[in-house]
Coordinates of C-alpha atoms and ligand atoms in Angstrom, one line a residue:
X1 CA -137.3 89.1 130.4
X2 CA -136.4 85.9 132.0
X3 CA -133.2 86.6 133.9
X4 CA -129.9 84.6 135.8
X5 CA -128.1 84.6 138.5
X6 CA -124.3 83.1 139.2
X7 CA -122.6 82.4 142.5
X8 CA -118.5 81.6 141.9
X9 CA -117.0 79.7 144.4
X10 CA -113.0 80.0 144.3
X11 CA -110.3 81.3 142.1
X12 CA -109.5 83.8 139.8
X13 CA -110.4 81.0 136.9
X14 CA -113.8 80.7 138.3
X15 CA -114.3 84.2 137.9
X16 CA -113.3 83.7 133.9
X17 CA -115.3 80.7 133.5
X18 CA -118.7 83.1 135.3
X19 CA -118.1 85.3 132.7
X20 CA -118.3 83.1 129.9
X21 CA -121.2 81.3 131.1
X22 CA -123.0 84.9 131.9
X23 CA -121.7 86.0 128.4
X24 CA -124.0 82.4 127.3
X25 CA -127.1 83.3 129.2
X26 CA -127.2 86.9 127.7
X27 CA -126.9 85.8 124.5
X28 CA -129.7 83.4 125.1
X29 CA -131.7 86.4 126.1
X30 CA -131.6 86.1 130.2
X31 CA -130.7 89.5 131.6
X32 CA -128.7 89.8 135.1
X33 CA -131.0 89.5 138.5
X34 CA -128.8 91.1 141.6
X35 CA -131.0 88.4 143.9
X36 CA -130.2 84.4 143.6
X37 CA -133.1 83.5 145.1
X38 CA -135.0 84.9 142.5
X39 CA -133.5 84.3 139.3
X40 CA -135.3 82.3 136.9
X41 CA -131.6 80.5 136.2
X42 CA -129.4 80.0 138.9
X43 CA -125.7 79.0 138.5
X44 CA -123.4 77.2 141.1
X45 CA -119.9 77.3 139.9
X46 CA -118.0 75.6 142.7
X47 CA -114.3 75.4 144.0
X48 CA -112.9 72.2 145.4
X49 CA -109.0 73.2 147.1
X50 CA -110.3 73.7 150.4
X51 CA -112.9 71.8 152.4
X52 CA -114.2 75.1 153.4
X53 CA -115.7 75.9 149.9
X54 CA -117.6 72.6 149.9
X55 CA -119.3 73.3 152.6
X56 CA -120.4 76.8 151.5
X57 CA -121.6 75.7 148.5
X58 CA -123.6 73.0 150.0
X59 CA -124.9 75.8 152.5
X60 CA -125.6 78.1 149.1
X61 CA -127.4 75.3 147.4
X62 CA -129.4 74.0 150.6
X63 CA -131.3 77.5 150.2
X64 CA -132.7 77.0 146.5
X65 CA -134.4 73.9 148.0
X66 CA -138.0 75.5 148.3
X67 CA -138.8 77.1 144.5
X68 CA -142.3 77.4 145.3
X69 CA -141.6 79.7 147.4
X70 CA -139.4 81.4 145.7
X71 CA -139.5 81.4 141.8
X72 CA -141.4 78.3 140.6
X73 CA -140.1 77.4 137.6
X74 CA -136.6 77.8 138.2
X75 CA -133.7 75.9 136.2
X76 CA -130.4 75.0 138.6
X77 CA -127.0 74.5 137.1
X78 CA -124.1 73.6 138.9
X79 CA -120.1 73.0 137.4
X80 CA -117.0 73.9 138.3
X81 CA -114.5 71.8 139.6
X82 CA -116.3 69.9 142.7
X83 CA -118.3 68.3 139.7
X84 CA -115.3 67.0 138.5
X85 CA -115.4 64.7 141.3
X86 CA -118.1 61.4 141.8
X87 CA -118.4 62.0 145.0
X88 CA -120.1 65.3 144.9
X89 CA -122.0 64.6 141.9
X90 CA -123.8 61.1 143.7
X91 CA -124.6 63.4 146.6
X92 CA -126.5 65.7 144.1
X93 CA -128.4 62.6 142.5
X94 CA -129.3 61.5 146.1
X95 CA -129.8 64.3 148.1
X96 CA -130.5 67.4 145.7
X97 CA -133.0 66.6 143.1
X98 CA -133.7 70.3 142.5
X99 CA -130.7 70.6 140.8
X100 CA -131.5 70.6 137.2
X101 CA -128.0 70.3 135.2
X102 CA -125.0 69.1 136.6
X103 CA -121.5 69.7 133.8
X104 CA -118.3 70.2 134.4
X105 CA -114.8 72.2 133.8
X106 CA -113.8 70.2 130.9
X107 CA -117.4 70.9 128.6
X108 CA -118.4 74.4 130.3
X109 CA -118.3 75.6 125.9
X110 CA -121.1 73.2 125.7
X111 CA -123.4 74.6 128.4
X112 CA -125.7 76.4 125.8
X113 CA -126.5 73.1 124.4
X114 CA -126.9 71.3 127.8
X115 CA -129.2 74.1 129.3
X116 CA -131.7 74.2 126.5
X117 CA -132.1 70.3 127.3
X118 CA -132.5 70.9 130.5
X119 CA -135.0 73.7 130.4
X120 CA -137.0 71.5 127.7
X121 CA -136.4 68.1 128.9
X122 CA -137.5 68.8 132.6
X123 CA -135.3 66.2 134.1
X124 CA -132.5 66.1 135.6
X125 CA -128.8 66.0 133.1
X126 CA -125.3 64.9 134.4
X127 CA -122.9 65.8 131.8
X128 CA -119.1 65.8 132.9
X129 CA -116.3 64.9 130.9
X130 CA -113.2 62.8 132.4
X131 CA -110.4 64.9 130.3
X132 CA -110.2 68.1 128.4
X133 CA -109.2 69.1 125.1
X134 CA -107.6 72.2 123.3
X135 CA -109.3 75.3 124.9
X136 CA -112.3 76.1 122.9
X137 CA -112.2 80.0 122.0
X138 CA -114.4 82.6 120.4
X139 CA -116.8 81.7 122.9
X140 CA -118.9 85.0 124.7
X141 CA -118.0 86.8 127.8
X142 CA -119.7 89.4 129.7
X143 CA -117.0 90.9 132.1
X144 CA -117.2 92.3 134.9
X145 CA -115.3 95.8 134.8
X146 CA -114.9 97.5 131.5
X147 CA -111.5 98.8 132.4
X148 CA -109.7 95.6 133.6
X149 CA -110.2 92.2 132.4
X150 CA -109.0 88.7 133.1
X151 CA -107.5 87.0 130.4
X152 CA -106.6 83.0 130.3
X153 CA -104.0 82.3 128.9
X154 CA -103.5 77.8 129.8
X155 CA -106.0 76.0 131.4
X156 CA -105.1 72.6 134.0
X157 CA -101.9 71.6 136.1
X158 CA -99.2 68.9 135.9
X159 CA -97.1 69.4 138.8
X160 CA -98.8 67.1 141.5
X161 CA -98.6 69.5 144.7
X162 CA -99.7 66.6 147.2
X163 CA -101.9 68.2 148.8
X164 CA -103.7 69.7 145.8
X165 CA -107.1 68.8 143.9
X166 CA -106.1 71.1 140.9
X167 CA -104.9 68.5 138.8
X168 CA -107.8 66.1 138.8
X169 CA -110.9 68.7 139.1
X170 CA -108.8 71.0 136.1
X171 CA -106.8 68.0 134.0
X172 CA -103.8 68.5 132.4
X173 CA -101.8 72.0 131.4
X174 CA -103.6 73.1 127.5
X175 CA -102.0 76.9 126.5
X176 CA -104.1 78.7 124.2
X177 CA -102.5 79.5 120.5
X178 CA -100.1 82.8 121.5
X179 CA -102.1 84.9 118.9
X180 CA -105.7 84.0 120.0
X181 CA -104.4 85.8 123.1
X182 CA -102.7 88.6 121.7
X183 CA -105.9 89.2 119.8
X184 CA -108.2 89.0 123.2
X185 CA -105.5 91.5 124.7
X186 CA -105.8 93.8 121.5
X187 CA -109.8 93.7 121.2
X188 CA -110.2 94.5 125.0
X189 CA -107.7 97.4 124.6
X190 CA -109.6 98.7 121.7
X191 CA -113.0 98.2 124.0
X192 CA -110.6 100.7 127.0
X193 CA -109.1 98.1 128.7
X194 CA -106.2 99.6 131.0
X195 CA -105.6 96.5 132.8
X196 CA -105.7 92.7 132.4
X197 CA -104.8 90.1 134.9
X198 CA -103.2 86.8 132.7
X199 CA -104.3 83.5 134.0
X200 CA -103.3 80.1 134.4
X201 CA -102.5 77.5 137.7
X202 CA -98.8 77.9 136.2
X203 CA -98.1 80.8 133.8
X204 CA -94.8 80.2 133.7
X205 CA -95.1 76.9 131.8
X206 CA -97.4 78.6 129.1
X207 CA -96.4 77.2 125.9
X208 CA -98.5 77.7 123.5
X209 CA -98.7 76.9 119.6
X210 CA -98.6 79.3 116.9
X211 CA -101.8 79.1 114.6
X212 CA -99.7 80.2 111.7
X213 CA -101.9 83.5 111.3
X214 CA -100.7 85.9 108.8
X215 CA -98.6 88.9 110.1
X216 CA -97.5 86.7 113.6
X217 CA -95.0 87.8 115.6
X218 CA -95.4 84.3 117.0
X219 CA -93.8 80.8 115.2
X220 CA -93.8 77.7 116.2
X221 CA -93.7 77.4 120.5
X222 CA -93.9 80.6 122.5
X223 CA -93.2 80.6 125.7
X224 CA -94.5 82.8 128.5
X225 CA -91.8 85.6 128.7
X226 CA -92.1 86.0 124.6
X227 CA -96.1 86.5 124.8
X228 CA -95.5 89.2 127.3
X229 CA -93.1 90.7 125.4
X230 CA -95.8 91.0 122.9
X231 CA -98.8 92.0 125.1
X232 CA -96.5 94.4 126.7
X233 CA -96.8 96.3 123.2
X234 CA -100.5 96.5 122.8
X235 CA -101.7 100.1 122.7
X236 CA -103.7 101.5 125.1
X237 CA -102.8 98.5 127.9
X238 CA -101.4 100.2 130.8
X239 CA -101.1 97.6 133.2
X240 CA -100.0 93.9 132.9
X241 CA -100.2 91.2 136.1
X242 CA -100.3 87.9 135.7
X243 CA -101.2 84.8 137.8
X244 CA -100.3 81.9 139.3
X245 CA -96.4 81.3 139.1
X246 CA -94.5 78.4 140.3
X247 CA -91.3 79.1 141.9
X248 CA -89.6 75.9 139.6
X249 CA -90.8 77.3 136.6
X250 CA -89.6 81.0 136.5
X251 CA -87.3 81.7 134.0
X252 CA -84.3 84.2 134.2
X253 CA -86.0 85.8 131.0
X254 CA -89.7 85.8 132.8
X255 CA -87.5 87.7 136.3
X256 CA -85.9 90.4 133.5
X257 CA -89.4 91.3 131.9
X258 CA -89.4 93.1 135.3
X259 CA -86.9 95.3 134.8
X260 CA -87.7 95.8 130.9
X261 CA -91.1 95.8 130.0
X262 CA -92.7 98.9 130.3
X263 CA -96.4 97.7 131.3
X264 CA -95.7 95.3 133.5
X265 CA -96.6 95.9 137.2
X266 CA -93.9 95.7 139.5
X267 CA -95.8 93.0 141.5
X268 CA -95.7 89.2 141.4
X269 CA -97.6 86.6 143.4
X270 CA -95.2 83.3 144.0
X271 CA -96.6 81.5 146.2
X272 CA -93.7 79.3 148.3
X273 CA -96.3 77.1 150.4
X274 CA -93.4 76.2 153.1
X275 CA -90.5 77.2 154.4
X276 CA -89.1 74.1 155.1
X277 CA -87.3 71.9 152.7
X278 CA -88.5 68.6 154.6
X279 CA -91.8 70.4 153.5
X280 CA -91.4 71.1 150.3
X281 CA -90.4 67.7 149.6
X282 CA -93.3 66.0 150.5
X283 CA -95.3 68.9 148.9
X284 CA -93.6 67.6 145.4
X285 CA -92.9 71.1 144.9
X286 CA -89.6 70.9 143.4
X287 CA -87.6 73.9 144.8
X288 CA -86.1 74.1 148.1
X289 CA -86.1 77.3 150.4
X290 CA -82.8 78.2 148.9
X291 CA -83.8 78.1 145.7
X292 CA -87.2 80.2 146.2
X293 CA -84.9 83.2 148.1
X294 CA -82.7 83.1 145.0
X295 CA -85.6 84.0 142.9
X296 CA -86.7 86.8 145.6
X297 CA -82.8 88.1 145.1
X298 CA -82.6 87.7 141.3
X299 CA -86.2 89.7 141.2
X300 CA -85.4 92.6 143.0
X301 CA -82.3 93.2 141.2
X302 CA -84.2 93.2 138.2
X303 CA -87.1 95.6 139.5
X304 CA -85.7 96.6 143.4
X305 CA -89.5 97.9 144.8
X306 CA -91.3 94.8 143.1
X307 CA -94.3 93.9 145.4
X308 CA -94.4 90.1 146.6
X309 CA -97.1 88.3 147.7
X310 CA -97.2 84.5 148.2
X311 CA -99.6 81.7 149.0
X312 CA -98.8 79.3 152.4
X313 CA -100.2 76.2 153.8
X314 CA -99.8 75.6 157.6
X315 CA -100.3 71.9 159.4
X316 CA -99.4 70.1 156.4
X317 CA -99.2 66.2 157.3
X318 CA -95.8 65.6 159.4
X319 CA -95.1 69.6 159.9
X320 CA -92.7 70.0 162.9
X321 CA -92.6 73.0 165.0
X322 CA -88.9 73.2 163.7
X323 CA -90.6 73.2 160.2
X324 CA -93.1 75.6 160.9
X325 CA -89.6 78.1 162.4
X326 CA -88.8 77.4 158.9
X327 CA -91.8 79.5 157.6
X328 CA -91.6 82.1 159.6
X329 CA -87.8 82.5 159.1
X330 CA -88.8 82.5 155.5
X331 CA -91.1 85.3 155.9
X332 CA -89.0 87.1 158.0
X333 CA -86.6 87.1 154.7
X334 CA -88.7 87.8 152.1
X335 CA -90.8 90.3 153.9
X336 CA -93.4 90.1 152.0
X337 CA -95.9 92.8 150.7
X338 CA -99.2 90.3 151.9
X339 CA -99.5 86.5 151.7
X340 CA -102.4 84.2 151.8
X341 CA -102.7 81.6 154.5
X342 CA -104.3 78.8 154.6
X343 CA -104.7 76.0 156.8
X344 CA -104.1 72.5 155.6
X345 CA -107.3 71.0 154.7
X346 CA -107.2 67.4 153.5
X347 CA -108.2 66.8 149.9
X348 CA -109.9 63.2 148.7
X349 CA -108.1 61.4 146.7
X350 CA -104.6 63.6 146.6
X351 CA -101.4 61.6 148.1
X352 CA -101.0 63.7 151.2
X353 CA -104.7 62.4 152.3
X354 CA -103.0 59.3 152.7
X355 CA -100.4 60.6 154.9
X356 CA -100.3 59.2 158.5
X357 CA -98.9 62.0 160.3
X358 CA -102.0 64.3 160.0
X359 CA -101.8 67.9 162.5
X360 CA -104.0 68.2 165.0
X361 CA -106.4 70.9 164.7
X362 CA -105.7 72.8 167.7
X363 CA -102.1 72.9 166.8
X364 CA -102.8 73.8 162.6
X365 CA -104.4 76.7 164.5
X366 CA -102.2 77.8 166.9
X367 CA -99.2 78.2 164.1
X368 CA -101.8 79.4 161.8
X369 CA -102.1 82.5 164.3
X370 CA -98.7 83.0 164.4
X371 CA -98.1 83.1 160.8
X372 CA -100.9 85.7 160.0
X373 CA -99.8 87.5 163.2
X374 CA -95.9 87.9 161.8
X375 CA -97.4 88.3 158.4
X376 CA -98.9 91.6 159.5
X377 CA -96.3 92.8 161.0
X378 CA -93.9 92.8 158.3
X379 CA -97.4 94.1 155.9
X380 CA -97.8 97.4 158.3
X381 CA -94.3 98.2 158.3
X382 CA -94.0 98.0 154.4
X383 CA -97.0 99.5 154.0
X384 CA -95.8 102.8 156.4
X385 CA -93.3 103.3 153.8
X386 CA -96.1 104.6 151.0
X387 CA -96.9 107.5 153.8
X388 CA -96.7 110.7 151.7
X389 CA -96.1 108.9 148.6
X390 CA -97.9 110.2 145.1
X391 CA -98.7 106.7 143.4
X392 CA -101.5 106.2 140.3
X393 CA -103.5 104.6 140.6
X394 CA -106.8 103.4 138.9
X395 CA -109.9 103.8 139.7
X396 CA -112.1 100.7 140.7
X397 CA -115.5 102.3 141.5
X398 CA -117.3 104.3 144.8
X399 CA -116.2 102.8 148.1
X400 CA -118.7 100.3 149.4
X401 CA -119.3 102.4 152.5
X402 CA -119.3 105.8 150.8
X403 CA -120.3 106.6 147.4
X404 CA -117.9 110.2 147.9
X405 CA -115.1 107.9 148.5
X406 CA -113.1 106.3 145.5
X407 CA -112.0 102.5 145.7
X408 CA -109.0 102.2 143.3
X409 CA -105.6 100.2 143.3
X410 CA -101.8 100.8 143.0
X411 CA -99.2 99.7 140.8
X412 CA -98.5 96.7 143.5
X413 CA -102.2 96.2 143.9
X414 CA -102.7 97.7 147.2
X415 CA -106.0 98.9 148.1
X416 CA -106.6 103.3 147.8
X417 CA -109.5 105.5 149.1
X418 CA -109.4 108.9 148.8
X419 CA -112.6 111.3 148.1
X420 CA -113.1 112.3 144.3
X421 CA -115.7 112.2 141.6
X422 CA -117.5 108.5 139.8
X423 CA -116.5 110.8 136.7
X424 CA -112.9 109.1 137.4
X425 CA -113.7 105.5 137.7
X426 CA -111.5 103.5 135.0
X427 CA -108.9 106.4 134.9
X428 CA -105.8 105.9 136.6
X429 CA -105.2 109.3 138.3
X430 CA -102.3 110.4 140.7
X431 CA -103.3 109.9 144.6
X432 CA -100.9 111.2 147.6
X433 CA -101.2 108.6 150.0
X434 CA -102.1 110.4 153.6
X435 CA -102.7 107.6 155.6
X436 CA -101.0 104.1 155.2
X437 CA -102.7 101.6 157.0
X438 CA -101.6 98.0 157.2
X439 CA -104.1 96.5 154.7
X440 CA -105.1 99.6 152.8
X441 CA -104.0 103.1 151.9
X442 CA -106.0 105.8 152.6
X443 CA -105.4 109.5 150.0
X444 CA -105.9 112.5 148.5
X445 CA -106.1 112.7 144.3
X446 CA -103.7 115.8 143.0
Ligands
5AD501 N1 -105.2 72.8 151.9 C1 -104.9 74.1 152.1 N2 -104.6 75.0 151.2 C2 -104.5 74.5 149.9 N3 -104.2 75.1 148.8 C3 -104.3 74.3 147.7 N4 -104.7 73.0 148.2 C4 -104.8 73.2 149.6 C5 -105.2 72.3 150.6 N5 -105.4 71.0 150.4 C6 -103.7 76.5 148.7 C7 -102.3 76.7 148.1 C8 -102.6 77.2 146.7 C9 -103.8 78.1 147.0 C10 -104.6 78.4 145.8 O1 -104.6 77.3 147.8 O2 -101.6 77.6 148.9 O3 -101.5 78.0 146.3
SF4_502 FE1 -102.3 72.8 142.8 FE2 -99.6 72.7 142.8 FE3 -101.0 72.8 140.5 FE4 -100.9 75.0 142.0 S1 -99.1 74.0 141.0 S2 -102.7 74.1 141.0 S3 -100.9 74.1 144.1 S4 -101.0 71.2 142.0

């Protein structure tokens, strides 16, 4: 059996899109191969927001350069949003002529088509499309766990962050039909999913069209607190997250789901970006810090142990060291549960790369260190508070250091070991936590 092999660079959306295009290859008879190097079919799906991902996949696709040695007649295939850009694809023509099929975010439902022609054709194919169109559906997937799944619910981003790529490697926001979801969601639950994980860049702009199917709850537009309302329903779903939400966009009915709906995990990920409001601005975000505590406030009344976690850039062009205080007075206030960090890493052809007043490296750093360091501290103290706790949670698979050790996660998505039998993995079980560290609990099941 011929076989494949995918590296995903990036998000959560990345991981979806791998699984439709593994879903593709086994239905074109390829079967899985653990190694890249020696897949007959190797797949690239790259990630353009930071510079850091370019360079890895450009490290990644340096070692396939040598098939000979490796696997002869191999087929390369590279997408994903860095081939939405022309830079990156002529530095393939130029510099990379093993690559074999180059396509893009907007026509990844056409890569059956495109790799047939470029297994028979023997040269090299550049497909990529400028825009994209309604969200093609029905097409395969071969997931990764059979007890929690991703499911996408909108696809692109209109909001303009200026430092962000999104919205020119991802196009414009397209929300699938509300019952082609519900019928995703209700098909996985009937395959045992517990858990799914609803994606989009902004969730809380979803609004999609009813197809009109018979026996809908859905008419006309549905927006994104109505589909949960409905997913929340499904049999057999236990658990409901969803990701990414923009502060500007949450709804007071989205914040009371919280407190109502019976499935959905009391845990959100909002990412604020910057404290300051000088910041914000020139972020185009369209809240101020004011505004983003009032949502903290109006979502722990609804739901008062929710678990926050948050996304935030440091060094963005013109950051002060009074800005920067603004930050970390922000996540003094929030305290939040864990946060992302990421240093500002300049984007071609967003606004803020024009910005004059770019941070110097050393001092991006220096504040960076201090954010992750004040971070931490507020994530060991909250985490100290689960000490003796009994929480459920479910069961992700053996520990990667110890196959007597279970891996599973909480309710707010922190991290459990505790020893028990594989016999467990995909049930959520009840674990007394006897060790809380600061990234990860340690337990014992009861
Ligand atoms: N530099 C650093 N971080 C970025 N992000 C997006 N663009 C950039 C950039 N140019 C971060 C944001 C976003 C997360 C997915 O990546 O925090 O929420
Ligand atoms: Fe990028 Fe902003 Fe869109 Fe998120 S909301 S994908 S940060 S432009």
């Amino acid at each position: 059996m011929k076989t494949y092999h995918i590296v995903t660079f990036g998000c959560q959306m990345n991981e979806r899109d791998s699984e439709t295009l593994a879903g593709m290859l086994e239905d074109m008879g390829y079967g899985y191969c653990p190694q890249f190097k020696e897949a007959d079919v190797c797949v690239l799906n790259t990630c353009s927001v930071r510079e850091n991902a370019d360079k890895r996949f450009y490290g990644v696709l340096g070692q396939l350069k040598n098939p000979h040695e490796q696997n002869p007649g191999r087929i390369v295939c590279v997408c994903g949003c860095m081939m939405q850009q022309q830079i990156h694809i002529d530095k393939l023509k130029a510099k990379y002529p093993w690559v074999d099929l180059v396509f893009g975010t907007h026509n990844l439902h056409d890569f059956p088509r495109l790799f047939r022609n470029a297994a028979d054709q023997h040269e090299k194919i550049v497909e990529v499309w400028k825009d994209g169109e309604p969200i093609a559906e029905g097409l395969p997937a071969k997931r990764e766990y059979p007890f929690k799944a991703y499911v996408s619910i909108m696809q692109g981003c209109n909001n303009f962050c200026t430092y962000c790529i999104v919205p020119y490697t991802r196009g414009r926001e397209r929300s699938r039909a509300p019952e082609k979801v519900l019928e995703e969601v209700r098909c996985l639950a009937a395959a045992g999913t517990k858990e799914i994980m609803l994606l989009g860049q902004n969730v809380n702009s979803y609004a999609g069209i009813s197809d009109g199917s018979e026996g809908s709850p859905f008419s006309g537009k549905t927006g994104f607190a109505q589909l949960l309302k409905e997913i929340d329903k499904v049999e057999g779903i236990e658990r409901i997250r969803f990701m990414t939400s923009h502060p500007k966009d949450i709804s007071d009915d989205i914040i009371e789901c919280f407190g109502s709906l019976q499935h959905l995990c009391r845990q959100i990920h909002l990412p604020v970006q910057a404290g300051s409001d000088r910041v914000l601005k020139r972020m185009n975000r369209h809240y101020d810090s004011a505004h983003y505590l009032s949502i903290v406030e109006k979502l722990r009344k609804a739901c008062p142990d929710i678990a926050i976690s948050t996304d935030i850039i440091v060094g963005f062009p013109g950051e002060t060291e009074e800005d920067f205080m603004s930050t970390l007075d922000l996540v003094r206030k929030v305290r939040y549960d864990s946060a992302f960090t990421f240093i500002y890493s300049v984007r071609h052809g967003t606004p803020a790369e024009k910005y004059e007043d770019q941070v110097p490296e050393e001092v991006k750093h220096e504040r960076f260190n201090r954010l992750v360091e004040e971070i931490h501290r507020i994530q060991e103290e909250k985490s100290a508070a689960f000490q003796d706790a009994v929480l459920p949670v479910l069961v992700e698979g053996p520990s990667k250091t110890d196959d007597k050790i279970l891996t599973g996660r909480t309710e707010s998505n922190k991290t459990v070991d505790f020893p028990g039998d594989q016999s467990l993995i995909g049930k959520i079980v009840p674990v007394r936590i006897v060790k809380a560290q600061t990234f990860s609990l340690y337990g014992k099941l009861i």
